XYZ file of C-alpha atoms in Angstrom:
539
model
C 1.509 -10.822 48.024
C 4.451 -12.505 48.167
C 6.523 -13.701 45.318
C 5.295 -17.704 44.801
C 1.622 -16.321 44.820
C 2.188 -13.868 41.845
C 3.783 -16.735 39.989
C 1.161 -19.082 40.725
C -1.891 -16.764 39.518
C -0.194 -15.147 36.831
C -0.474 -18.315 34.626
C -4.320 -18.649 35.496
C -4.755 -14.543 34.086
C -2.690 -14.785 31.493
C -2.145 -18.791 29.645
C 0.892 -19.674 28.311
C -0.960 -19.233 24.805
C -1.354 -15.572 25.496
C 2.076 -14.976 25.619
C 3.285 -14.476 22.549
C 0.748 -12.374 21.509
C 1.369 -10.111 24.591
C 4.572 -9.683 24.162
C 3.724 -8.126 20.298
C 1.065 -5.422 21.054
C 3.845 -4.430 24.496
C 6.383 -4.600 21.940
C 4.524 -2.352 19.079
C 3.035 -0.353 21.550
C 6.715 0.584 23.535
C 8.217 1.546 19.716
C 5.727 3.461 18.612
C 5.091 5.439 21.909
C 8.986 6.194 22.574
C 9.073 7.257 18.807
C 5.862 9.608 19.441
C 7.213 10.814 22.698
C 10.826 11.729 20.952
C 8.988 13.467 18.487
C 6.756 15.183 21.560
C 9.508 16.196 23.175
C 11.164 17.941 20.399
C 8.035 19.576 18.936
C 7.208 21.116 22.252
C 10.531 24.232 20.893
C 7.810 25.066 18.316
C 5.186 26.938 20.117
C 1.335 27.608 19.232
C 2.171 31.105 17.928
C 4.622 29.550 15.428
C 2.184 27.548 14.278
C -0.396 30.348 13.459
C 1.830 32.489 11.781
C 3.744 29.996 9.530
C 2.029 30.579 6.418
C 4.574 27.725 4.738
C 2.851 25.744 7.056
C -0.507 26.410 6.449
C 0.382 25.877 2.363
C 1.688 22.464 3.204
C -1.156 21.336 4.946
C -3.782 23.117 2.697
C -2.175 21.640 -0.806
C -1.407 17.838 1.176
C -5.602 18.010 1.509
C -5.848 19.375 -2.321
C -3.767 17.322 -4.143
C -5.509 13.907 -2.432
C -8.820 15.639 -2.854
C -8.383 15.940 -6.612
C -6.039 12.436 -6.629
C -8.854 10.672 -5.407
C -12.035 12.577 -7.322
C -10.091 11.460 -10.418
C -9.292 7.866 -9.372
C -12.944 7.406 -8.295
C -14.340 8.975 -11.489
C -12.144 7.375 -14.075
C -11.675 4.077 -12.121
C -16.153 3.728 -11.663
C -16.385 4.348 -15.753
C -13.306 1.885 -16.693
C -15.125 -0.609 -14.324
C -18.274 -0.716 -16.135
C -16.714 -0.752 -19.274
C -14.360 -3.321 -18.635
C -17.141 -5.326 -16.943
C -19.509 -5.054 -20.038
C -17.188 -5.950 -22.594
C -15.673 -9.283 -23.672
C -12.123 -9.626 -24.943
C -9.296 -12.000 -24.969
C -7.139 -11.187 -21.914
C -9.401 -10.070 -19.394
C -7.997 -12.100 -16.917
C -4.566 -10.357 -17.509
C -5.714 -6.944 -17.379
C -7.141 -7.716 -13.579
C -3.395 -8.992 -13.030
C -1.809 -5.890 -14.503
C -3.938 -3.849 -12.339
C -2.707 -5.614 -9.252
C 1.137 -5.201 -9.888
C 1.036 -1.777 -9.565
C -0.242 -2.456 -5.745
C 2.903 -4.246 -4.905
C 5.265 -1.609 -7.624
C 7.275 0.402 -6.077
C 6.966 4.142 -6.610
C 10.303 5.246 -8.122
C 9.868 2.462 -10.900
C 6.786 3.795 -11.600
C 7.863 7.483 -11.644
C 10.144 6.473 -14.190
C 8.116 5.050 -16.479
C 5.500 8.001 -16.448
C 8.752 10.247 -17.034
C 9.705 8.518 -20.203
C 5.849 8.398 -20.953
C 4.930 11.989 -20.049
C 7.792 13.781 -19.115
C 8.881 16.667 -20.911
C 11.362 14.524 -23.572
C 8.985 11.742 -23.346
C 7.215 9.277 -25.953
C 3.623 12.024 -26.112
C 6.004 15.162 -26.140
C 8.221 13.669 -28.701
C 4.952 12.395 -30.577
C 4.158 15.943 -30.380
C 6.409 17.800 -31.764
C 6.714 15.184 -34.752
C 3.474 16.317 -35.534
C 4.422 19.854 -35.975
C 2.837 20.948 -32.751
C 3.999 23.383 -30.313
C 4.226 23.828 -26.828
C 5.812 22.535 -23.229
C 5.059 19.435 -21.169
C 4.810 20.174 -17.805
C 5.570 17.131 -15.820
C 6.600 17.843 -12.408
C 4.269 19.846 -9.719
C 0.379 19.259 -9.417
C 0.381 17.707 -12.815
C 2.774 15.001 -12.372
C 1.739 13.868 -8.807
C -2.333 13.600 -9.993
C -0.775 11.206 -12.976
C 1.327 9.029 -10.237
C -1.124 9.247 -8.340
C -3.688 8.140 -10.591
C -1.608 5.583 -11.754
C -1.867 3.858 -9.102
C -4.993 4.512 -7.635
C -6.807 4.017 -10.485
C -6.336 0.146 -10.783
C -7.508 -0.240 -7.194
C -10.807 2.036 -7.507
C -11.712 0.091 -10.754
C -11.404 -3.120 -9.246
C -13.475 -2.082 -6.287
C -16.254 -0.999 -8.584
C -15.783 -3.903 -10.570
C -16.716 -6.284 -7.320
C -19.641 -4.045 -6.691
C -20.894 -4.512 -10.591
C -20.000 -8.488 -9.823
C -22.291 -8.497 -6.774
C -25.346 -7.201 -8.933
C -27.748 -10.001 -8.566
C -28.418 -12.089 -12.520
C -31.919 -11.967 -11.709
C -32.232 -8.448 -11.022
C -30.618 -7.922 -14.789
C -32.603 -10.183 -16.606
C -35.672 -8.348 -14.988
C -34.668 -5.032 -15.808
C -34.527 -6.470 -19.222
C -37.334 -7.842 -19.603
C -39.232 -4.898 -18.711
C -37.087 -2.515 -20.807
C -34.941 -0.760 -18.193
C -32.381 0.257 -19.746
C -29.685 3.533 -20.105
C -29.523 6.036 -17.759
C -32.832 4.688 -15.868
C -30.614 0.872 -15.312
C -27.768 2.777 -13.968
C -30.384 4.773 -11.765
C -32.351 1.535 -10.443
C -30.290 -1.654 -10.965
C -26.167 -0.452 -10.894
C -26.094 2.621 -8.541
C -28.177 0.671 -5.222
C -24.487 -1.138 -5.465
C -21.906 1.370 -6.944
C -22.816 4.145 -4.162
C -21.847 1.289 -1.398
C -18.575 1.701 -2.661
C -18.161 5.543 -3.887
C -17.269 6.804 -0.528
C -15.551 4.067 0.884
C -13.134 4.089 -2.372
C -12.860 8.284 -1.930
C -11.859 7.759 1.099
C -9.021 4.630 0.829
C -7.876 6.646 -1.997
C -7.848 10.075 -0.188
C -5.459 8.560 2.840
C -3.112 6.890 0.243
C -2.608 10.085 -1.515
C -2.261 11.977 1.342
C 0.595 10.051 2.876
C 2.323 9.388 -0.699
C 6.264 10.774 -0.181
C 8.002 9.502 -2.728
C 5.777 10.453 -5.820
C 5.839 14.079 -4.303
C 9.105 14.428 -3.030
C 10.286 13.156 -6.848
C 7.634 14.904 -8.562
C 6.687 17.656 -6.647
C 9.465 19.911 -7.818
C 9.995 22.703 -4.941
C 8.414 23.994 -1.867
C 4.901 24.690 -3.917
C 4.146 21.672 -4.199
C 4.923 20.048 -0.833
C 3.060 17.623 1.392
C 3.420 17.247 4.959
C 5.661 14.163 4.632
C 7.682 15.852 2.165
C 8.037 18.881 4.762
C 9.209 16.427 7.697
C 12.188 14.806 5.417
C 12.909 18.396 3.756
C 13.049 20.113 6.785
C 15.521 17.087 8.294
C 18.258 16.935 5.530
C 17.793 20.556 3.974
C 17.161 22.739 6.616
C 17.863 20.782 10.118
C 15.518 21.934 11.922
C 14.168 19.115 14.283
C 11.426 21.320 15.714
C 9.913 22.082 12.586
C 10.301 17.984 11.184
C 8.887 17.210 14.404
C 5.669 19.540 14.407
C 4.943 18.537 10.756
C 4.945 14.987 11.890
C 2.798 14.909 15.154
C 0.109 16.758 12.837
C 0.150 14.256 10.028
C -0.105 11.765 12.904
C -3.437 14.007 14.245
C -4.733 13.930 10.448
C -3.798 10.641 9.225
C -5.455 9.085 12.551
C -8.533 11.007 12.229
C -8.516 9.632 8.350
C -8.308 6.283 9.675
C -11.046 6.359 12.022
C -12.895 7.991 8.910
C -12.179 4.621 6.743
C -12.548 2.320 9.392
C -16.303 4.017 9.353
C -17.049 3.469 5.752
C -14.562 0.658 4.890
C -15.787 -0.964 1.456
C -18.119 -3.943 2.216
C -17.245 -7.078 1.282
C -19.286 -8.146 -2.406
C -18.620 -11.556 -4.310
C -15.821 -13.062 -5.817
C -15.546 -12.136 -9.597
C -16.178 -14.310 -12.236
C -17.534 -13.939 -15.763
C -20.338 -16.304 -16.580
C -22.732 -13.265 -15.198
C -25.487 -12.359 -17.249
C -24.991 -9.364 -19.230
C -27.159 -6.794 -21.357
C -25.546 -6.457 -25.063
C -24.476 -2.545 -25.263
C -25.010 -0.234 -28.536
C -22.594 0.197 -30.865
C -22.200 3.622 -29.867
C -21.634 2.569 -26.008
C -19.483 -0.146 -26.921
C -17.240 1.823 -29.080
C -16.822 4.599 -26.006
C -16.101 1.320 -23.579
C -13.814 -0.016 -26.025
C -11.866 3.424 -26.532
C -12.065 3.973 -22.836
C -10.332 0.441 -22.151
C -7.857 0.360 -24.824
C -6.983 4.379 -23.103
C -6.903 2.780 -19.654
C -4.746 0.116 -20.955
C -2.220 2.089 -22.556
C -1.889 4.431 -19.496
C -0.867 1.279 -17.313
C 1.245 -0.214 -19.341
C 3.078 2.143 -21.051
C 5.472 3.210 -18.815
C 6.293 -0.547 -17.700
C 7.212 -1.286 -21.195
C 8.952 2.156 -21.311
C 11.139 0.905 -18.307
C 11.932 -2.330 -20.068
C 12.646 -0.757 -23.257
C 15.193 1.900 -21.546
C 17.106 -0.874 -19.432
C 17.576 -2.455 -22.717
C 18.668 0.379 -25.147
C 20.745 2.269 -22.502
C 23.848 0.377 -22.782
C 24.314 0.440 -19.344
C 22.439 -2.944 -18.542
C 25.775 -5.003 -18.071
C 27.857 -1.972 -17.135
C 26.076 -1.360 -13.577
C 26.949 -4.946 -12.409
C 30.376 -3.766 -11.818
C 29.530 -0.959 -9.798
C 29.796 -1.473 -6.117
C 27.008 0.571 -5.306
C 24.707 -1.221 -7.132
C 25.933 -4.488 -5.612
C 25.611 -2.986 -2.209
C 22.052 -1.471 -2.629
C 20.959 -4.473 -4.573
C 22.554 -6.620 -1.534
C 20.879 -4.995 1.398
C 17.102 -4.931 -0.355
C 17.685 -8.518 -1.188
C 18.250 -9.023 2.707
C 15.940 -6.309 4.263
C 12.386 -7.486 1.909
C 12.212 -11.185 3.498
C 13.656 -10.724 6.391
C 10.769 -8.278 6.895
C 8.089 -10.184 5.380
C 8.873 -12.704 7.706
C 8.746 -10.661 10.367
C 5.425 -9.059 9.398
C 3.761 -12.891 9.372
C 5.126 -13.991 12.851
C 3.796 -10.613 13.883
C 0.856 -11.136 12.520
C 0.168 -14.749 13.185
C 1.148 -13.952 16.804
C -1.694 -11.303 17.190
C -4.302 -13.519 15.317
C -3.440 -16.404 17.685
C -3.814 -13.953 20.516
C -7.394 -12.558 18.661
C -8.651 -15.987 18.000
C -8.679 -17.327 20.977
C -9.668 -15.046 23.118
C -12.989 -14.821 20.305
C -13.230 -18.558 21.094
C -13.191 -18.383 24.774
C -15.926 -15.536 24.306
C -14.447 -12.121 24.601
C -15.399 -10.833 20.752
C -14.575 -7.169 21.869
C -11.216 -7.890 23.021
C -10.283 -9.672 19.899
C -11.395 -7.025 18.280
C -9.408 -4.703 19.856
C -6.180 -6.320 19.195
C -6.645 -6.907 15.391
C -7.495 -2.796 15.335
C -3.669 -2.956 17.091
C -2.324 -4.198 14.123
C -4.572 -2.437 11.713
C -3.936 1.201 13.204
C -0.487 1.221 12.306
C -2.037 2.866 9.002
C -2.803 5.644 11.341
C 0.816 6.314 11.445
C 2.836 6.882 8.675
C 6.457 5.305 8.420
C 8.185 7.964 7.973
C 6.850 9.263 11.086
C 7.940 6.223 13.086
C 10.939 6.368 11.762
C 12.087 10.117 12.251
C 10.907 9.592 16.299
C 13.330 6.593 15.716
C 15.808 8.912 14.197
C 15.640 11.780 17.083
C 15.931 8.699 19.657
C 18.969 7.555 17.909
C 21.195 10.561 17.091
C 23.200 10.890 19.758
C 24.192 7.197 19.247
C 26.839 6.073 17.483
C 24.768 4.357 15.264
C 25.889 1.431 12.966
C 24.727 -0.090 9.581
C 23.449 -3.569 11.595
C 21.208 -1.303 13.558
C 19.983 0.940 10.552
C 19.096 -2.420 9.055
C 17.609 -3.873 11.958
C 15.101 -0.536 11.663
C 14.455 -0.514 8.057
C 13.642 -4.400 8.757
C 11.497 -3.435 11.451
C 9.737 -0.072 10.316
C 9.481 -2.170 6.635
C 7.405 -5.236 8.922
C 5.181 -3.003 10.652
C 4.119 -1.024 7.392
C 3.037 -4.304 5.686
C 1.892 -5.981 8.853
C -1.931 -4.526 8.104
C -2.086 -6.254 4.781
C -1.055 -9.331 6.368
C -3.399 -9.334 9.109
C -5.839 -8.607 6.237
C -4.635 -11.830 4.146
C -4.261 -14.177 7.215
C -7.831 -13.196 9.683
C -9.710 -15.370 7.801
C -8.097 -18.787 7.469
C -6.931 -18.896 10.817
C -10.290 -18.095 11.981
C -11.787 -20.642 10.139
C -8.892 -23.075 11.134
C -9.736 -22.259 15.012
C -13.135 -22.852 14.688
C -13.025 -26.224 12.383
C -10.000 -27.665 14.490
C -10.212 -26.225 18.388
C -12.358 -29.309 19.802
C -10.411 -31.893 17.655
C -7.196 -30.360 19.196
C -8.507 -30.372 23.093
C -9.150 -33.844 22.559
C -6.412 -34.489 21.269
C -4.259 -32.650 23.724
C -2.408 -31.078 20.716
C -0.802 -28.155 21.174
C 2.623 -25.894 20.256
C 4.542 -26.527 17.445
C 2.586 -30.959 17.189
C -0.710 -28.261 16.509
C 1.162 -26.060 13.884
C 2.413 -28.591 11.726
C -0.065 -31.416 11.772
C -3.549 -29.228 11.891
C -1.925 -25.669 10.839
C 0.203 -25.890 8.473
C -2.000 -27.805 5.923
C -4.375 -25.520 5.929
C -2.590 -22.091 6.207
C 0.851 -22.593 4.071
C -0.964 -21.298 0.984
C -2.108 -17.797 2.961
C 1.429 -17.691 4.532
C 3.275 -17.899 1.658
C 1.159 -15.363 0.030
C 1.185 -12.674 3.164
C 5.097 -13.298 3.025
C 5.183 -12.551 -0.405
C 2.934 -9.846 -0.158
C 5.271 -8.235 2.295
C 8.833 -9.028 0.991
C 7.231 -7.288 -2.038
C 6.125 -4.049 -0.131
C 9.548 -3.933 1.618
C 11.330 -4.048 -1.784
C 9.939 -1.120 -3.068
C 9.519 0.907 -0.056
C 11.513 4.231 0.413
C 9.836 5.907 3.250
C 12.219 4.331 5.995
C 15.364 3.990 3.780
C 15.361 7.313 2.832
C 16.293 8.718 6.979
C 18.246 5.949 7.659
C 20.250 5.796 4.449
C 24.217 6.565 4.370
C 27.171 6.315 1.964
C 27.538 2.787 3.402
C 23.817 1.880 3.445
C 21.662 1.841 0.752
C 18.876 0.194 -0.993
C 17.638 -0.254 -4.723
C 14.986 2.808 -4.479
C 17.457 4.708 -2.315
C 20.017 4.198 -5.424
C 16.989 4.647 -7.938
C 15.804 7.814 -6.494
C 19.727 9.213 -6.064
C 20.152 8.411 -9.619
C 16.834 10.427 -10.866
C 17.569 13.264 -9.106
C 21.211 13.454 -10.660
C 19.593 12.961 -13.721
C 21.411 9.798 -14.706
C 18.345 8.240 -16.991
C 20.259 5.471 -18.395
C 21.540 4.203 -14.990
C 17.943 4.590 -13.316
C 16.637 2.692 -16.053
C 18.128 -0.054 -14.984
C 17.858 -0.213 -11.490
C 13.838 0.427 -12.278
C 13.907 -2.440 -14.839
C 15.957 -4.595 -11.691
C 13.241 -3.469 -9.021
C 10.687 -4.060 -10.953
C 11.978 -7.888 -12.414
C 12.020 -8.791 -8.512
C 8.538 -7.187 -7.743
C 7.517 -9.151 -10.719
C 8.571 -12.221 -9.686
C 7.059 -11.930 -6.324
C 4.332 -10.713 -7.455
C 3.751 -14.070 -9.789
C 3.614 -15.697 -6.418
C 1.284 -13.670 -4.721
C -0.901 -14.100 -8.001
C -0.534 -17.979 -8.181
C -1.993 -18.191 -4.572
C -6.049 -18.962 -5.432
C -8.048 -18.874 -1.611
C -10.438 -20.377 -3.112
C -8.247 -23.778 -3.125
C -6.248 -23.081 -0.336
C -9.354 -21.653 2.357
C -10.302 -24.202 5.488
């Protein structure tokens, strides 16, 4: 075939409107598979044999299952009876609560390990409480017990608002039956709430279980020595502690093999979609007995939030070091490069993202659902692999380079894009679906296309989604240490790099302000990811 024939047909296979989004899943797919095959090639020095007889091994893998087995049992648990409690109940600032609840999605880690330190740590507000009260005895924060908290801190929020949506969903008319016919107790759990609740159990164990079991900063900071170590923890231990690249790279190829068989378990029983919430619904007034154990439960729930967020702002204000650390150059410098690496990466996760769901759409519209389908599950298996395990392949690939900081940041930015570019994908499917199949015959017709299509048809109708996937993102890069923490050097740094050097030197009053600083610029992304409403901005 000569060469004016291959030009002539390659624009009838592949459009000009194809391209972009061709060029992304090439792109992702040539990163992640020279990062794998680094990390192949260097895992092949550790032989089967080694692997049955490392009994460190088997302990790492055996308590990275246990600890997000319990993490999750207790999120589910505790996060199903908040939910019914907090949907039964009426009080003044429920609205907030729900808002509270989705901070800690977008908080980053080490801000919230310091809080529960201060809360529940071993000089903390309860063990100080404690001993006040004449009462003996040692707090025993770090290991098993301090990773279930973090972890439950976090996960607990998210499993009670999943529950909560399922409660929501509950048809009015099946309640006011019920009550009229005297259901109620144990039998209206049994026949009107659990038909809805166990749609979500499972689903929630298992979103929950994956989360925990890829969580590296809460147990590399909390953990406390090799007993309590998760595979993650094991890759970036046996990097900087031990060198020993075989080893890092086995651990990671098998968290790759276990967090991509998790995936395929979620993407199985993701949680089904249920209604929006709202609170005119229909309720059944609760005894005073079961409204005092709601309210107790709530005001419990509440306190174990939001206690160590006020205990961060309270430290960064009483340490005396809150004007001090502005003349420190490392702060300046960390606080510089997260400041440049969190948009920089958001944007890049949206044009990702919008490039794929351009790509998606319109190959749905010109009636090939199973290939779209196939590319958003691109962009949605990243999950499958961790970022830490992208970025040590990245690392092995790289060490033999003179490396410099413009090309450590150009990785952080990119390994930071691809871990929030799910969430965007999740944020963004929908209105530019909806937008393709309101717009596409108006737009043939009127020959509209490129960047005339984007801002007269597009733009109206998706800013309010894009500025809330970008904020979304540039939050989740803020607070993210997974990638930082390989990558980081004397000359470049980031907040939680700083944050997390600062804890483990044990300088409180210094981390307390960096936490308060991370978290002041998570909150104020965060209040514009809140102020987005879909239901004003959806096509």
């Amino acid at each position: 075939m000569t060469l004016m024939k291959l030009k002539t047909k390659l624009p009838a296979l592949f459009p000009r409107a194809y391209w972009g989004g061709i060029f992304v899943i090439v792109a992702i797919s040539a990163f992640y598979f020279l990062s794998l095959q680094a990390l192949w090639q260097y895992g092949q020095h550790y032989s089967w044999q080694d692997f049955v007889q490392d009994r460190y091994l088997h302990h790492v893998i055996a308590f990275s299952f246990l600890q997000a087995s319990l993490s999750a049992f207790l999120a589910v648990i505790l996060g199903f009876l908040f939910a019914r409690a907090f949907f039964y109940q009426d009080f003044y600032g429920k609205k907030w609560v729900l808002k509270l609840f989705s901070l800690t999605f977008v908080l980053p880690s080490l801000v919230a390990i310091f809080g529960l330190m201060g809360v529940y740590g071993h000089n903390g507000w309860l063990a100080q409480t404690w001993r006040l009260l004449g009462f003996q005895g040692n707090w025993h924060f770090y290991g098993l017990t301090g990773i279930l908290i973090a972890h439950l801190f976090f996960n607990l929020p998210l499993a009670s608002r999943l529950f909560l949506q399922a409660l929501q969903s509950i048809p009015t008319e099946q309640r006011q039956l019920a009550s009229q016919l005297g259901v109620r107790g144990w039998r209206f759990i049994q026949l009107i709430e659990w038909p809805y609740l166990k749609q979500q159990l499972f689903p929630t164990f298992v979103l929950i279980f994956m989360l925990c079991f890829t969580s590296f900063a809460i147990v590399l900071t909390l953990g406390g020595g090799p007993k309590f170590t998760t595979l993650e923890v094991a890759i970036y231990q046996a990097i900087f502690f031990e060198f020993d690249l075989a080893k890092a790279t086995i651990f990671a190829l098998l968290q790759f093999v276990f967090c991509l068989a998790l995936f395929s378990l979620s993407s199985l029983f993701s949680p089904k979609p249920t209604t929006a919430l709202s609170y005119k619904t229909w309720r059944e007034k609760q005894s005073k007995g079961v409204q005092l154990w709601q309210k107790s439960l709530i005001a419990l729930t509440l306190f174990f939030i939001a206690s160590p967020l006020l205990h961060t702002f309270l430290q960064a204000l009483m340490s005396g070091e809150f004007f001090r650390v502005w003349q420190n150059p490392e702060f300046w410098r960390a606080l510089l490069y997260s400041l440049s690496i969190a948009p920089l990466a958001g944007f890049l996760a949206v044009l990702i993202a919008m490039a794929l769901l351009y790509f998606s759409r319109l190959l749905s519209w010109r009636h090939h659902p199973w290939l779209s389908h196939y590319i958003l599950n691109t962009g949605m298996v990243i999950l499958a692999i961790p970022t830490l395990v992208l970025a040590l392949g990245l690392f092995l690939l790289l060490r033999k380079i003179n490396v410099t900081n413009a090309l450590l940041f150009l990785l952080v930015v990119v390994c930071n894009a691809l871990m929030a570019l799910p969430f965007v994908l999740r944020v963004l499917t929908l209105p530019m679906n909806n937008a393709m199949l309101l717009y596409e015959k108006l737009c043939q017709s009127l020959q509209l296309q490129g960047f005339a299509r984007f801002k007269l048809i597009e733009w109206p109708n998706l800013k309010g989604p894009l500025k809330y996937a970008f904020a979304l993102a540039s939050a989740l890069s803020l607070g993210d240490f997974t990638a930082i923490a390989l990558f980081a050097n004397q000359t470049f740094t980031s907040l939680p790099q700083l944050l997390y050097q600062q804890l483990a030197r044990y300088q409180m009053n210094s981390a307390s302000v960096t936490a308060f600083l991370l978290l002041l610029f998570c909150g104020l992304i965060f209040y514009f990811v809140e102020s987005y409403d879909q239901s004003k901005h959806s096509v």
